[in-house]
Coordinates of C-alpha atoms in Angstrom, one line a residue:
Chain A
M284 CA 3.1 15.2 -8.0
T285 CA 2.8 12.7 -5.3
P286 CA -0.8 12.3 -4.3
I287 CA -1.6 13.8 -0.7
D288 CA -2.3 11.1 1.9
Y289 CA -5.2 13.0 3.6
Q290 CA -5.5 10.2 6.3
A291 CA -1.9 11.0 7.4
L292 CA -1.8 15.1 7.5
E293 CA -1.5 16.5 11.1
F294 CA -2.0 20.1 11.5
A295 CA 0.1 22.0 13.7
Y296 CA -1.4 23.7 16.9
Q297 CA -0.7 27.5 16.6
K298 CA -1.2 29.9 19.1
H299 CA -3.4 32.7 18.6
P300 CA -3.2 36.3 19.7
D301 CA -6.8 35.8 21.1
Q302 CA -5.1 33.6 23.9
S303 CA -3.3 36.5 25.3
C304 CA -6.1 39.1 25.4
P305 CA -6.9 40.4 28.5
T306 CA -10.7 40.2 27.9
P307 CA -12.1 37.4 25.5
A308 CA -11.8 38.3 22.0
S309 CA -15.3 38.6 20.1
H310 CA -16.3 36.9 16.9
R311 CA -19.5 36.9 14.9
V312 CA -19.5 33.2 14.3
V313 CA -17.6 30.2 16.0
V314 CA -18.0 26.7 14.4
V315 CA -16.9 23.6 16.4
G316 CA -15.8 20.9 14.5
A317 CA -13.8 20.7 11.3
G318 CA -15.6 17.4 9.8
P319 CA -17.9 17.9 6.5
V320 CA -20.7 19.8 7.9
G321 CA -18.4 22.3 10.1
L322 CA -16.0 23.2 7.3
T323 CA -19.2 23.5 4.6
T324 CA -20.8 26.0 7.1
A325 CA -17.6 27.9 7.5
L326 CA -17.0 28.2 3.6
D327 CA -20.6 29.2 3.3
L328 CA -20.5 31.8 6.0
A329 CA -17.0 33.3 4.5
Q330 CA -18.1 33.6 1.2
R331 CA -21.0 35.7 2.3
G332 CA -18.5 37.8 3.9
V333 CA -18.8 36.7 7.4
R334 CA -15.6 36.3 9.5
V335 CA -15.4 32.7 11.0
V336 CA -13.5 30.8 13.7
V337 CA -13.5 27.1 13.5
L338 CA -12.7 25.0 16.4
D339 CA -11.4 21.4 16.5
D340 CA -10.2 19.4 19.6
D341 CA -8.1 17.2 16.8
Y342 CA -5.6 17.9 14.5
R343 CA -6.2 15.3 12.0
L344 CA -8.8 14.7 9.1
S345 CA -11.1 11.8 8.9
T346 CA -9.5 8.4 9.4
G347 CA -10.8 5.7 7.2
S348 CA -13.5 6.0 4.5
R349 CA -16.4 6.8 6.9
A350 CA -19.2 8.6 4.9
I351 CA -18.5 7.5 1.4
C352 CA -21.7 8.3 -0.6
F353 CA -22.2 12.2 -1.4
A354 CA -25.7 12.8 -3.0
K355 CA -26.3 15.1 -6.0
R356 CA -27.7 17.7 -3.6
T357 CA -24.5 17.7 -1.8
L358 CA -22.5 18.0 -4.7
E359 CA -24.7 21.2 -5.8
V360 CA -24.2 22.9 -2.6
W361 CA -20.4 22.5 -3.0
D362 CA -20.8 23.5 -6.4
R363 CA -21.7 27.0 -5.0
L364 CA -19.1 26.8 -2.6
G365 CA -16.6 26.4 -5.4
V366 CA -15.3 22.9 -4.3
G367 CA -17.9 20.6 -6.1
Q368 CA -15.9 19.8 -9.2
R369 CA -12.8 18.6 -7.2
M370 CA -15.1 16.2 -5.4
V371 CA -16.6 14.9 -8.7
D372 CA -13.1 14.6 -10.4
K373 CA -12.0 12.3 -7.8
G374 CA -15.1 10.4 -6.8
V375 CA -16.4 7.7 -8.6
S376 CA -19.9 7.2 -10.0
W377 CA -21.8 4.2 -10.2
N378 CA -25.6 3.5 -11.8
V379 CA -26.0 -0.6 -11.5
G380 CA -26.9 -2.1 -8.1
K381 CA -27.1 -5.5 -7.4
V382 CA -29.2 -7.4 -4.8
F383 CA -28.0 -10.8 -3.7
F384 CA -30.3 -13.2 -1.3
R385 CA -28.3 -16.4 -0.1
D386 CA -26.3 -17.7 -3.3
Q387 CA -28.5 -16.0 -6.2
E388 CA -28.9 -12.5 -7.6
V389 CA -32.6 -11.5 -6.9
W390 CA -32.3 -8.1 -8.5
R391 CA -30.4 -5.7 -10.3
F392 CA -31.1 -2.1 -11.0
D393 CA -29.9 0.8 -13.2
L394 CA -30.2 4.1 -12.0
L395 CA -30.4 5.4 -15.4
P396 CA -30.0 9.0 -14.6
E397 CA -32.1 11.8 -16.0
P398 CA -30.1 13.6 -18.6
G399 CA -29.8 17.5 -18.3
H400 CA -28.3 17.7 -14.7
R401 CA -24.6 18.8 -14.0
R402 CA -24.4 16.4 -11.1
P403 CA -24.9 12.8 -10.9
A404 CA -27.4 11.0 -8.4
F405 CA -24.2 10.4 -6.2
I406 CA -20.5 10.0 -5.9
N407 CA -18.5 7.5 -3.9
L408 CA -15.6 9.5 -2.2
Q409 CA -13.9 8.6 1.2
Q410 CA -14.4 11.3 3.7
Y411 CA -10.8 12.2 4.2
Y412 CA -10.7 13.4 0.7
V413 CA -14.1 15.4 1.4
E414 CA -12.3 16.8 4.7
G415 CA -9.0 17.6 2.6
F416 CA -10.5 19.3 -0.1
L417 CA -13.0 21.3 2.1
H418 CA -10.1 22.0 4.3
E419 CA -8.0 23.5 1.6
A420 CA -10.6 25.9 0.3
A421 CA -11.0 26.9 4.1
C422 CA -7.5 27.7 4.3
A423 CA -7.4 29.8 1.2
H424 CA -10.1 31.9 2.6
P425 CA -9.2 34.8 4.4
L426 CA -12.3 35.1 6.5
I427 CA -11.6 31.4 7.9
D428 CA -9.7 31.2 11.0
L429 CA -9.0 27.5 11.8
R430 CA -7.8 26.4 15.0
W431 CA -6.8 22.9 15.7
K432 CA -6.5 21.3 19.0
S433 CA -8.8 23.8 20.5
K434 CA -11.4 22.1 22.8
V435 CA -14.5 23.7 24.0
A436 CA -14.7 23.1 27.6
G437 CA -17.4 25.7 28.7
V438 CA -20.1 27.5 27.1
A439 CA -22.3 30.2 28.7
Q440 CA -25.4 31.6 26.9
R441 CA -25.8 35.4 27.0
P442 CA -29.0 37.2 25.4
D443 CA -26.7 38.4 22.4
G444 CA -24.1 35.6 22.2
V445 CA -22.0 32.7 23.8
D446 CA -19.1 32.9 26.2
L447 CA -16.8 29.9 25.4
T448 CA -13.9 28.6 27.2
V449 CA -11.4 26.8 24.9
E450 CA -8.7 24.6 26.0
T451 CA -5.4 24.4 24.1
P452 CA -1.8 22.8 24.7
D453 CA -0.9 26.5 26.1
G454 CA -4.1 26.3 28.5
A455 CA -7.4 27.8 28.3
Y456 CA -8.6 31.1 27.0
G457 CA -12.0 32.8 26.8
L458 CA -13.9 33.7 23.6
R459 CA -17.2 35.3 22.9
A460 CA -19.2 34.7 19.9
E461 CA -22.6 36.1 18.4
W462 CA -23.4 32.5 17.3
L463 CA -22.2 29.4 18.0
V464 CA -22.8 26.7 15.2
A465 CA -21.9 23.1 16.8
C466 CA -21.1 20.6 14.3
D467 CA -19.0 18.5 16.7
G468 CA -20.3 15.0 15.8
A469 CA -22.3 12.5 17.2
R470 CA -21.1 12.6 20.7
S471 CA -21.2 16.3 20.4
P472 CA -19.5 17.8 23.6
I473 CA -21.5 21.1 23.1
R474 CA -24.8 19.2 23.5
K475 CA -23.5 17.6 26.5
L476 CA -22.2 21.1 27.9
L477 CA -25.8 22.1 27.4
G478 CA -27.2 19.1 29.1
Q479 CA -29.0 18.3 26.0
E480 CA -29.8 14.8 24.6
S481 CA -30.7 13.1 21.3
H482 CA -33.9 10.9 21.5
G483 CA -34.6 8.0 19.1
R484 CA -33.8 4.2 18.7
V485 CA -30.3 2.7 19.3
F486 CA -30.1 -0.5 17.1
K487 CA -28.5 -3.4 18.8
D488 CA -26.3 -4.5 15.9
R489 CA -22.7 -4.2 15.1
F490 CA -21.0 -3.7 11.8
L491 CA -17.6 -4.3 10.6
I492 CA -16.4 -1.8 8.1
A493 CA -13.2 -2.4 6.0
D494 CA -11.7 -0.1 3.3
V495 CA -9.8 -2.7 1.0
R496 CA -7.0 -1.8 -1.7
M497 CA -7.2 -4.2 -4.7
S498 CA -6.9 -4.4 -8.2
A499 CA -9.5 -7.0 -8.8
N500 CA -11.9 -6.8 -11.5
F501 CA -14.9 -5.8 -9.8
P502 CA -17.2 -3.7 -11.7
A503 CA -18.2 -0.2 -10.5
E504 CA -21.3 -1.4 -9.0
R505 CA -23.1 -1.6 -5.3
W506 CA -23.4 -5.0 -4.3
F507 CA -25.7 -5.8 -1.5
W508 CA -25.7 -9.3 0.2
F509 CA -28.8 -10.6 2.3
D510 CA -27.6 -13.7 4.2
P511 CA -25.0 -15.0 1.9
P512 CA -23.3 -18.1 2.2
F513 CA -20.1 -16.4 2.8
H514 CA -21.5 -14.5 5.8
P515 CA -24.5 -16.5 6.9
N516 CA -27.5 -14.9 8.4
Q517 CA -26.1 -11.4 8.0
S518 CA -25.8 -8.7 5.4
V519 CA -22.8 -7.4 3.4
L520 CA -22.4 -4.2 1.3
L521 CA -19.6 -4.0 -1.1
H522 CA -18.7 -0.5 -2.5
M523 CA -16.4 1.0 -5.0
Q524 CA -14.4 4.1 -4.1
P525 CA -11.3 6.1 -5.8
D526 CA -7.6 4.5 -5.7
N527 CA -8.9 1.0 -6.2
V528 CA -10.1 1.1 -2.5
W529 CA -13.4 -0.8 -2.0
R530 CA -15.6 -0.5 1.2
I531 CA -17.1 -3.5 2.7
D532 CA -19.6 -3.6 5.5
F533 CA -20.2 -6.7 7.3
Q534 CA -23.4 -6.9 9.9
L535 CA -21.8 -8.8 12.7
G536 CA -24.9 -8.8 15.0
W537 CA -25.1 -7.5 18.5
N538 CA -22.9 -10.3 20.1
A539 CA -19.8 -9.6 18.1
D540 CA -17.0 -8.6 20.3
P541 CA -16.0 -5.4 18.7
I542 CA -12.1 -5.6 20.0
E543 CA -11.6 -9.0 18.6
A544 CA -13.6 -8.3 15.2
V545 CA -11.2 -5.7 14.1
K546 CA -8.3 -7.9 14.5
P547 CA -6.6 -8.9 11.1
A548 CA -6.7 -12.6 12.1
N549 CA -10.7 -12.1 12.3
V550 CA -10.9 -9.9 9.5
L551 CA -9.0 -11.2 6.6
P552 CA -11.0 -14.5 6.6
R553 CA -14.2 -12.5 6.2
I554 CA -12.7 -10.8 3.2
R555 CA -11.2 -13.8 1.6
A556 CA -14.7 -15.5 2.1
L557 CA -16.2 -12.8 -0.1
L558 CA -13.5 -11.8 -2.7
G559 CA -12.2 -15.5 -3.0
A560 CA -9.3 -17.2 -1.5
D561 CA -6.9 -16.1 -4.3
A562 CA -8.0 -12.4 -4.1
Q563 CA -4.7 -10.4 -3.5
F564 CA -5.5 -7.0 -1.3
E565 CA -4.2 -4.9 1.2
L566 CA -6.2 -4.0 4.1
E567 CA -6.3 -0.3 4.6
W568 CA -8.6 0.5 7.8
V569 CA -11.0 -1.3 9.5
S570 CA -13.3 -0.5 12.3
V571 CA -16.6 -1.7 14.3
Y572 CA -19.7 0.6 14.4
T573 CA -23.0 0.6 15.9
F574 CA -25.6 3.1 15.0
A575 CA -28.9 4.8 16.3
C576 CA -31.7 6.7 14.8
E577 CA -32.0 9.7 17.1
R578 CA -32.3 13.6 17.2
M579 CA -32.2 16.3 19.7
D580 CA -35.7 17.9 20.3
G581 CA -34.6 21.3 19.2
F582 CA -31.8 22.1 16.9
R583 CA -31.4 25.7 18.4
H584 CA -30.8 26.5 21.9
G585 CA -30.6 30.6 22.3
R586 CA -27.4 31.4 20.2
I587 CA -26.1 27.8 20.1
V588 CA -27.1 26.3 16.9
F589 CA -26.7 22.5 16.0
A590 CA -26.1 20.9 12.6
G591 CA -25.1 17.6 11.3
D592 CA -24.6 14.5 13.5
A593 CA -24.6 16.5 16.6
A594 CA -28.2 17.3 15.9
H595 CA -29.3 14.1 14.4
R596 CA -28.0 10.6 13.9
V597 CA -29.3 8.0 11.3
S598 CA -28.2 4.6 10.2
P599 CA -25.7 4.4 7.4
F600 CA -28.3 2.9 4.8
G601 CA -29.1 5.5 2.4
A602 CA -26.2 7.9 3.0
R603 CA -28.3 10.4 5.0
G604 CA -25.7 11.3 7.7
A605 CA -23.0 13.7 6.0
N606 CA -25.5 14.5 3.2
S607 CA -28.2 15.9 5.6
G608 CA -25.6 17.7 7.7
V609 CA -24.1 19.7 4.5
Q610 CA -27.9 20.4 3.8
D611 CA -28.1 21.7 7.4
A612 CA -25.1 23.9 6.8
E613 CA -26.6 25.3 3.7
N614 CA -29.8 26.0 5.2
L615 CA -28.1 27.9 8.2
A616 CA -25.2 29.9 6.7
W617 CA -27.5 32.3 4.6
K618 CA -29.7 32.8 7.6
L619 CA -27.0 33.7 9.9
Q620 CA -25.5 36.1 7.5
A621 CA -29.1 37.9 7.0
V622 CA -29.5 38.0 10.9
L623 CA -25.8 39.4 11.5
D624 CA -26.5 42.0 8.9
G625 CA -29.6 43.1 10.3
A626 CA -31.7 42.2 7.2
A627 CA -33.8 39.6 9.2
P628 CA -34.8 39.1 12.8
D629 CA -33.2 36.6 15.2
T630 CA -36.4 34.3 14.7
L631 CA -35.1 33.5 11.4
I632 CA -32.8 31.0 12.8
D633 CA -36.0 29.4 14.3
S634 CA -36.7 28.6 10.5
Y635 CA -33.5 26.8 10.4
A636 CA -34.5 24.7 13.4
A637 CA -38.0 23.9 12.1
E638 CA -36.8 23.1 8.6
R639 CA -33.9 20.8 9.3
E640 CA -35.7 19.2 12.0
Q641 CA -38.4 18.2 9.7
A642 CA -35.5 17.1 7.2
A643 CA -34.1 15.1 10.1
D644 CA -37.6 13.5 10.8
E645 CA -37.7 12.4 7.2
N646 CA -34.2 11.1 7.1
L647 CA -34.8 9.2 10.5
L648 CA -37.9 7.8 9.0
N649 CA -36.3 6.3 5.8
S650 CA -33.1 5.2 7.6
T651 CA -35.3 3.5 10.4
R652 CA -37.3 1.7 7.5
S653 CA -34.1 0.6 5.6
T654 CA -32.6 -0.6 9.0
D655 CA -35.6 -2.7 9.9
F656 CA -35.3 -4.4 6.5
I657 CA -31.7 -4.9 6.5
T658 CA -31.5 -6.4 10.1
P659 CA -34.8 -7.6 11.0
K660 CA -35.4 -7.6 14.5
S661 CA -37.8 -10.4 15.2
A662 CA -38.7 -13.9 13.3
V663 CA -41.6 -12.6 11.8
S664 CA -39.9 -9.5 10.4
R665 CA -37.0 -11.8 9.0
S666 CA -39.9 -14.1 7.2
F667 CA -41.1 -11.1 5.7
R668 CA -37.9 -9.6 4.5
N669 CA -37.1 -13.0 3.2
A670 CA -40.3 -13.1 1.4
V671 CA -39.9 -9.9 -0.5
L672 CA -36.2 -11.2 -1.4
N673 CA -37.7 -14.8 -2.6
L674 CA -40.1 -12.9 -4.8
A675 CA -38.2 -10.0 -6.2
R676 CA -36.7 -12.8 -8.5
D677 CA -39.8 -13.1 -10.5
H678 CA -42.3 -10.3 -8.9
P679 CA -41.8 -6.7 -10.3
F680 CA -43.7 -5.5 -7.4
A681 CA -41.6 -7.2 -4.9
R682 CA -38.4 -5.2 -6.0
G683 CA -39.9 -1.8 -4.8
L684 CA -40.1 -3.4 -1.3
V685 CA -36.4 -4.4 -1.3
N686 CA -34.9 -1.8 1.0
S687 CA -31.0 -1.7 1.1
G688 CA -31.1 1.8 1.9
R689 CA -33.3 4.5 0.1
L690 CA -31.5 7.4 -2.0
S691 CA -30.8 10.5 0.0
L692 CA -32.9 13.2 -1.6
P693 CA -33.3 17.1 -0.6
T694 CA -36.1 17.6 1.8
T695 CA -38.9 19.7 0.7
Y696 CA -40.0 22.3 3.1
A697 CA -43.3 22.2 2.4
D698 CA -44.8 23.6 5.6
S699 CA -42.0 26.2 6.1
P700 CA -43.0 29.7 7.4
L701 CA -40.7 31.0 4.9
N702 CA -42.9 29.9 2.0
T703 CA -45.4 32.1 0.2
P704 CA -48.2 29.7 -0.7
D705 CA -48.9 29.2 -4.3
A706 CA -51.8 30.9 -5.7
D707 CA -51.9 29.5 -9.3
A708 CA -52.0 25.6 -10.0
F709 CA -48.3 24.4 -10.7
A710 CA -47.4 20.9 -12.1
G711 CA -44.2 19.1 -11.0
R712 CA -41.9 19.0 -8.2
L713 CA -41.0 22.4 -7.6
A714 CA -43.6 23.6 -4.6
P715 CA -42.7 26.2 -2.2
G716 CA -40.0 24.8 -0.1
A717 CA -38.3 22.3 -2.8
A718 CA -34.9 22.6 -4.0
A719 CA -34.2 24.1 -7.1
L720 CA -33.8 21.4 -10.0
D721 CA -30.9 22.0 -12.6
A722 CA -31.1 22.1 -16.4
P723 CA -28.7 23.1 -19.3
V724 CA -29.0 26.7 -20.4
R725 CA -27.0 29.1 -22.2
D726 CA -25.4 32.2 -20.9
A727 CA -26.1 35.5 -22.5
A728 CA -23.4 35.0 -25.0
G729 CA -24.6 31.6 -25.9
R730 CA -22.3 29.6 -24.0
D731 CA -23.3 26.3 -22.4
A732 CA -23.9 27.0 -18.9
W733 CA -26.0 25.1 -15.9
W734 CA -29.1 26.9 -14.2
L735 CA -27.9 26.2 -10.7
S736 CA -24.6 28.2 -11.4
Y737 CA -27.0 31.4 -11.6
L738 CA -28.4 30.4 -8.0
D739 CA -25.1 31.8 -6.6
G740 CA -25.8 32.4 -2.7
R741 CA -28.1 35.4 -3.3
F742 CA -31.9 35.5 -3.5
V743 CA -32.7 35.0 -7.4
L744 CA -35.8 36.2 -9.0
A745 CA -36.1 34.3 -12.0
L746 CA -38.6 35.6 -14.6
F747 CA -39.4 33.3 -17.7
C748 CA -40.0 35.5 -20.9
G749 CA -40.2 33.0 -23.8
G750 CA -39.1 35.0 -26.9
R751 CA -40.0 38.6 -25.8
A752 CA -38.3 40.8 -23.2
P753 CA -40.5 42.3 -20.7
D754 CA -42.0 45.9 -21.0
G755 CA -40.2 49.0 -19.4
A756 CA -42.4 49.1 -16.4
T757 CA -41.5 45.5 -15.7
L758 CA -38.0 46.0 -16.3
A759 CA -38.2 48.9 -13.8
A760 CA -40.0 46.9 -11.0
L761 CA -37.3 44.1 -11.3
R762 CA -34.3 46.7 -11.4
Q763 CA -36.0 48.1 -8.0
L764 CA -36.1 44.8 -6.6
A765 CA -32.6 44.0 -7.6
R766 CA -31.5 47.4 -5.9
G767 CA -33.3 46.8 -2.6
A768 CA -31.5 46.2 0.8
T769 CA -31.2 42.3 0.3
P770 CA -29.0 41.2 -2.2
L771 CA -31.2 39.9 -5.1
R772 CA -30.5 38.7 -8.4
V773 CA -32.7 39.1 -11.3
V774 CA -32.4 36.7 -14.0
L775 CA -34.4 36.7 -17.3
V776 CA -35.0 33.2 -18.7
G777 CA -35.2 33.4 -22.6
D778 CA -36.1 30.6 -25.1
G779 CA -33.2 31.1 -27.2
S780 CA -35.6 32.4 -30.0
A781 CA -34.7 35.9 -29.7
P782 CA -31.8 37.8 -27.8
L783 CA -32.7 39.3 -24.5
D784 CA -30.7 42.4 -23.3
A785 CA -29.1 42.3 -20.1
S786 CA -28.4 45.2 -18.1
P787 CA -26.5 46.2 -15.1
D788 CA -29.0 44.9 -12.6
I789 CA -30.3 42.1 -14.8
D790 CA -28.8 38.8 -16.1
V791 CA -30.0 37.1 -18.9
V792 CA -29.8 33.2 -19.8
H793 CA -31.3 31.0 -22.6
D794 CA -33.4 27.9 -21.8
H795 CA -32.7 26.7 -25.3
Q796 CA -33.8 23.1 -24.8
G797 CA -36.9 24.1 -22.8
S798 CA -35.6 21.7 -19.9
L799 CA -35.9 24.6 -17.3
A800 CA -39.3 25.6 -18.4
R801 CA -40.7 21.9 -18.1
R802 CA -39.0 21.2 -14.7
Y803 CA -40.4 24.4 -13.4
D804 CA -43.6 24.1 -15.2
A805 CA -43.0 27.8 -16.2
P806 CA -44.7 29.1 -19.4
P807 CA -43.7 32.6 -20.3
G808 CA -44.8 35.0 -17.6
T809 CA -44.0 32.7 -14.9
C810 CA -41.8 33.9 -12.1
Y811 CA -40.0 32.2 -9.1
L812 CA -38.2 33.5 -6.1
L813 CA -35.3 31.3 -5.1
R814 CA -33.7 31.4 -1.7
P815 CA -30.1 31.8 -1.2
D816 CA -29.8 28.2 -0.5
Q817 CA -31.6 27.4 -3.6
H818 CA -35.2 26.1 -2.2
V819 CA -38.2 27.7 -3.7
A820 CA -39.6 30.6 -1.8
A821 CA -42.6 31.7 -3.9
R822 CA -43.7 31.3 -7.4
R823 CA -46.6 33.2 -9.6
R824 CA -48.1 32.6 -13.1
A825 CA -47.3 36.3 -13.6
F826 CA -44.6 39.0 -12.1
D827 CA -46.3 41.4 -9.7
A828 CA -43.5 43.6 -7.7
A829 CA -45.5 43.8 -4.5
T830 CA -46.1 40.2 -4.3
M831 CA -42.6 39.2 -4.7
A832 CA -41.5 41.9 -2.5
G833 CA -43.8 40.5 0.3
A834 CA -42.5 36.9 -0.3
L835 CA -39.0 38.0 0.0
A836 CA -39.8 39.9 3.4
R837 CA -41.5 36.7 4.3
A838 CA -38.6 34.2 3.2
L839 CA -36.4 36.9 5.5
G840 CA -38.9 35.9 8.6
R841 CA -40.2 39.3 8.4
A842 CA -43.6 38.5 7.7
Chain B
M54 CA -64.2 -0.2 -1.5
P55 CA -64.2 -1.4 2.2
L56 CA -62.6 -4.5 3.1
T57 CA -64.9 -7.2 2.5
I58 CA -66.1 -9.3 5.6
D59 CA -69.0 -11.0 4.4
P60 CA -68.4 -14.5 2.6
N61 CA -66.7 -13.8 -0.7
L62 CA -65.0 -17.3 -1.5
P63 CA -67.4 -19.3 -3.8
A64 CA -65.9 -22.5 -2.2
P65 CA -64.6 -22.0 1.4
D66 CA -63.7 -25.4 2.2
A67 CA -61.5 -26.0 -0.9
F68 CA -59.8 -22.6 -0.3
Y69 CA -59.0 -23.6 3.1
E70 CA -57.8 -27.0 2.1
A71 CA -55.4 -25.2 -0.6
L72 CA -54.1 -23.0 1.9
I73 CA -53.0 -26.0 4.2
D74 CA -52.0 -28.0 1.5
A75 CA -49.8 -25.1 0.3
H76 CA -47.5 -25.5 3.7
R77 CA -47.1 -29.6 3.0
D78 CA -43.8 -30.5 4.1
L79 CA -42.5 -27.2 4.8
T80 CA -40.3 -26.4 7.8
D81 CA -41.7 -23.8 10.2
A82 CA -39.2 -21.4 8.8
Q83 CA -40.4 -22.1 5.2
S84 CA -43.8 -22.0 6.5
A85 CA -43.4 -18.6 7.9
E86 CA -42.1 -17.1 4.6
L87 CA -44.8 -18.8 2.5
N88 CA -47.4 -17.0 4.6
A89 CA -45.1 -13.8 4.5
A90 CA -45.0 -14.3 0.2
L91 CA -48.8 -14.7 0.3
I92 CA -49.7 -11.7 2.2
L93 CA -47.3 -9.7 0.3
L94 CA -48.7 -10.9 -3.2
L95 CA -52.3 -10.4 -2.1
A96 CA -51.8 -6.9 -0.6
N97 CA -50.2 -5.9 -3.6
H98 CA -53.0 -7.2 -5.7
I99 CA -55.3 -5.4 -3.4
G100 CA -53.2 -2.1 -3.6
D101 CA -55.6 0.0 -1.4
M102 CA -53.9 1.0 1.9
D103 CA -57.4 1.6 3.2
V104 CA -58.4 -1.7 3.0
I105 CA -55.1 -3.1 3.9
G106 CA -55.1 -1.0 7.0
D107 CA -58.5 -2.2 8.0
A108 CA -57.3 -6.1 7.5
L109 CA -54.4 -5.2 9.7
A110 CA -56.3 -3.8 12.3
R111 CA -58.9 -6.5 12.5
A112 CA -56.3 -9.3 12.2
R113 CA -54.3 -7.5 15.2
R114 CA -57.5 -7.2 17.2
S115 CA -58.3 -11.0 16.6
V116 CA -55.2 -12.3 18.3
L117 CA -55.2 -9.6 21.5
P118 CA -57.2 -10.8 24.5
G119 CA -60.5 -9.2 24.5
G120 CA -60.1 -8.5 20.8
D121 CA -63.1 -7.7 19.1
A122 CA -63.0 -8.3 15.2
A123 CA -66.3 -6.6 14.9

């Protein structure tokens, strides 16, 4: 089978019956933007049974590699949506990073992944593959209605929804949506239609970004140069991608002419200087970008919710753009479902804004710090940066200060109103608001499985049982919770020493290595309530039905 | 432990001489990087963000017009 060239795909515009309606057709959710964030939002909603219309003003997927680093948490979200394995199969992983200063290697690090997680810290994968795989999954889903060449030209808020005007090659038509999710990118036309702006810092710098196809013998490592002889006073990043495509980012400085910089006559010498005069390569894509670290003041405006770059923009260092956008999507999808189903008040969407604004601030902080290290803005800043790099060769403490991008990790929503605060002492990283950690487990039949696969988009109540099944009263109380109005999965976690009986409303998993109990600091009796987006809502040392029912109500914004 | 602002160097003149000597024959750019390296080494040695923060604030006040290091 010939591999699909996702960059070359063009999607035909098709006239939709909605365009001939005398009055605007009504939809539950309209997502604007068929990028990684919009498609993830649509898939998550569709898998929850919510019908979604996706509008995109273009008719193609991403051109060029663009976002290339997809973090573990993002892969876990896509696992839940059934597309994670495809991404991982196609992507490439790396563990070794090297940092060069001028003509010397000053530091190399090995990420040495902790065993017992299904997914690596991240993979490199061109954005067009990510969008291609998400698009194929979206097309295969009967509840997703994807409309290309459909540009939102007008929005009007109503108390219970949004009126949209959509422009197409056949003219404009009206649509109504109970909720509009704007995933329409950094220049977000929806944001502009609302008269909203992002605020923050724009960095006066330009980067040349090139995808180069070559069969050279570069190892699968991340190489970062500060002030290299082949590109003095600037930084350069080399990253491996699938299909023998390498991604090279050259810092150009603010005075570079973006039109001139992308001309092959100017690009090729730079690449030859890096790869060597004899290197055989083919230039696939080249572009110049500038970046900003900024966000909207609020991510929710009535029935319009912003996600991804439309809501927040970060510098590319640390891979926090697309990754944080996918986490916006997972945070929003279950909440929209709960509100649409009447299981939660409309104010639950405010918690999306609060939690993801906090996440954006964390990402902005990290990405601004990386940017200030990589592109010093003053002579003294450059002196400190160079001093760090000089010291890093022989002084371990200085290596911790080298900042060529901090790995994107999920935000812990520590102050979220959806959390039920701890009443007992716990060790470890799984405080209320934290994203669940994975661990190898065995299913009820003794087959190897991953813990996160049990967190399937419903609320999950996990009760650690050790080697003994809970008593009848506890089982009855668990069953009652499982049969409540809110979809909730009860999972008994055994230690593998004795069988536990699964029953119609109660699943069983065996933590045969004890990894799960260790990561969750969960001796027998401990119970966790996990949200549909796999974040911790509550935990206790002993199961109490009223406490967990209260925590569930609180996590749905009903308390 | 708070930042020490009372005399703490057993031989202040020798310290000062060593500091100036360290910069001998360096370009301004190299001197700037040396100073930065020195600050980084000492800050890591101190390792107490309260002490470092106090030192940063005093150092900044000392160069601003009307600055008061007290």
